[in-house]
Amino acid sequence: MSSLFLFLIVVQAIIAAALVGVILMQRSEGGGLGVGGNPTGLMSARGAADFLSRITKWLAIVFVLLSIVLAAMAAETSTGGSSIESTLDRSAPASAPAAPAQQAPAQDDPLSGAAG
C-alpha cells in the first residue's frame, strides 16, 4: 500500500471519531441539521446547536468524499495483479492415485479384540 493511502485511512479514522464526538455533543430534542431557525447569537444554546449542526454536516460531507476516494484508490491498486475466474471448472489435471500405505497388523489392538 502506498503511504498516501495509509495517510488517508488515518485521516478517515480521525474524521470518523470527530463526527461521532460532534454528534454525541448535540442535544436530542429534534430539529437538528438546520431545521427551524432562531435569530439568536452564537453564544446561546440555539446558536451552539446550529454551530454543531454545521460542523456535523461538513464532517459528514468530508467523510463521504474521502470514502469514495479511498474506495477508488483501493479498486485501482487491486485490479493490477489478479484476475477473476470466470469459469466454474476448477478440476485439477488428472494424476495417478497414490497407493495406500501398507500397515503391519496390530498385535495388541483393543479395538480389534485380538490379543497377541
C-alpha positions as semicolon CSV with decimal commas, in nm:
position;residue;x (nm);y (nm);z (nm)
1;M;0,000;0,000;0,000
2;S;0,116;0,347;-0,070
3;S;0,191;0,593;0,205
4;L;-0,077;0,829;0,069
5;F;-0,338;0,555;0,106
6;L;-0,232;0,487;0,466
7;F;-0,233;0,860;0,543
8;L;-0,586;0,896;0,406
9;I;-0,703;0,600;0,614
10;V;-0,568;0,769;0,927
11;V;-0,739;1,096;0,830
12;Q;-1,062;0,900;0,769
13;A;-1,042;0,750;1,118
14;I;-0,984;1,092;1,275
15;I;-1,280;1,239;1,085
16;A;-1,500;0,946;1,191
17;A;-1,404;0,995;1,557
18;A;-1,470;1,370;1,531
19;L;-1,806;1,304;1,367
20;V;-1,909;1,069;1,647
21;G;-1,796;1,321;1,908
22;V;-1,984;1,611;1,749
23;I;-2,300;1,404;1,713
24;L;-2,284;1,298;2,078
25;M;-2,245;1,661;2,190
26;Q;-2,572;1,763;2,028
27;R;-2,899;1,767;2,217
28;S;-3,152;1,505;2,114
29;E;-3,462;1,720;2,100
30;G;-3,520;1,715;1,726
31;G;-3,492;1,998;1,483
32;G;-3,128;1,925;1,413
33;L;-2,929;1,997;1,097
34;G;-3,076;2,340;1,039
35;V;-3,448;2,264;1,062
36;G;-3,615;2,568;1,206
37;G;-3,434;2,883;1,291
38;N;-3,393;3,130;1,568
39;P;-3,208;3,455;1,508
40;T;-3,020;3,437;1,836
41;G;-2,647;3,480;1,874
42;L;-2,377;3,215;1,860
43;M;-2,335;3,209;2,237
44;S;-2,693;3,100;2,309
45;A;-2,799;2,737;2,331
46;R;-2,962;2,752;1,988
47;G;-2,654;2,917;1,837
48;A;-2,435;2,639;1,971
49;A;-2,675;2,380;1,828
50;D;-2,658;2,549;1,487
51;F;-2,280;2,552;1,506
52;L;-2,266;2,181;1,593
53;S;-2,514;2,107;1,314
54;R;-2,296;2,286;1,062
55;I;-1,985;2,104;1,179
56;T;-2,174;1,773;1,159
57;K;-2,282;1,849;0,804
58;W;-1,930;1,935;0,686
59;L;-1,767;1,642;0,864
60;A;-2,021;1,407;0,705
61;I;-1,954;1,554;0,359
62;V;-1,576;1,516;0,400
63;F;-1,624;1,161;0,537
64;V;-1,832;1,052;0,236
65;L;-1,599;1,213;-0,017
66;L;-1,294;1,060;0,147
67;S;-1,468;0,721;0,149
68;I;-1,525;0,748;-0,226
69;V;-1,162;0,846;-0,287
70;L;-1,033;0,559;-0,072
71;A;-1,261;0,310;-0,249
72;A;-1,138;0,430;-0,589
73;M;-0,776;0,404;-0,478
74;A;-0,830;0,054;-0,339
75;A;-1,002;-0,062;-0,659
76;E;-0,723;0,082;-0,872
77;T;-0,449;-0,096;-0,679
78;S;-0,629;-0,431;-0,654
79;T;-0,707;-0,476;-1,026
80;G;-0,345;-0,465;-1,133
81;G;-0,229;-0,807;-1,017
82;S;-0,506;-1,063;-1,029
83;S;-0,797;-1,156;-1,247
84;I;-1,131;-1,303;-1,155
85;E;-1,201;-1,662;-1,259
86;S;-1,498;-1,665;-1,494
87;T;-1,541;-2,041;-1,515
88;L;-1,669;-2,292;-1,266
89;D;-1,437;-2,567;-1,390
90;R;-1,177;-2,591;-1,119
91;S;-1,074;-2,953;-1,174
92;A;-0,710;-3,031;-1,128
93;P;-0,523;-3,219;-1,401
94;A;-0,571;-3,594;-1,372
95;S;-0,292;-3,767;-1,185
96;A;-0,235;-4,125;-1,077
97;P;-0,392;-4,201;-0,740
98;A;-0,145;-4,261;-0,464
99;A;-0,113;-4,618;-0,339
100;P;-0,243;-4,666;0,015
101;A;0,026;-4,718;0,274
102;Q;0,075;-5,075;0,392
103;Q;0,026;-5,119;0,764
104;A;0,153;-5,401;0,977
105;P;-0,124;-5,579;1,168
106;A;-0,155;-5,453;1,523
107;Q;-0,078;-5,714;1,784
108;D;-0,239;-5,565;2,095
109;D;-0,517;-5,358;1,940
110;P;-0,801;-5,323;2,195
111;L;-1,048;-5,232;1,921
112;S;-0,994;-5,540;1,712
113;G;-1,048;-5,779;2,000
114;A;-0,738;-5,981;1,922
115;A;-0,474;-6,017;2,184
116;G;-0,128;-6,121;2,083
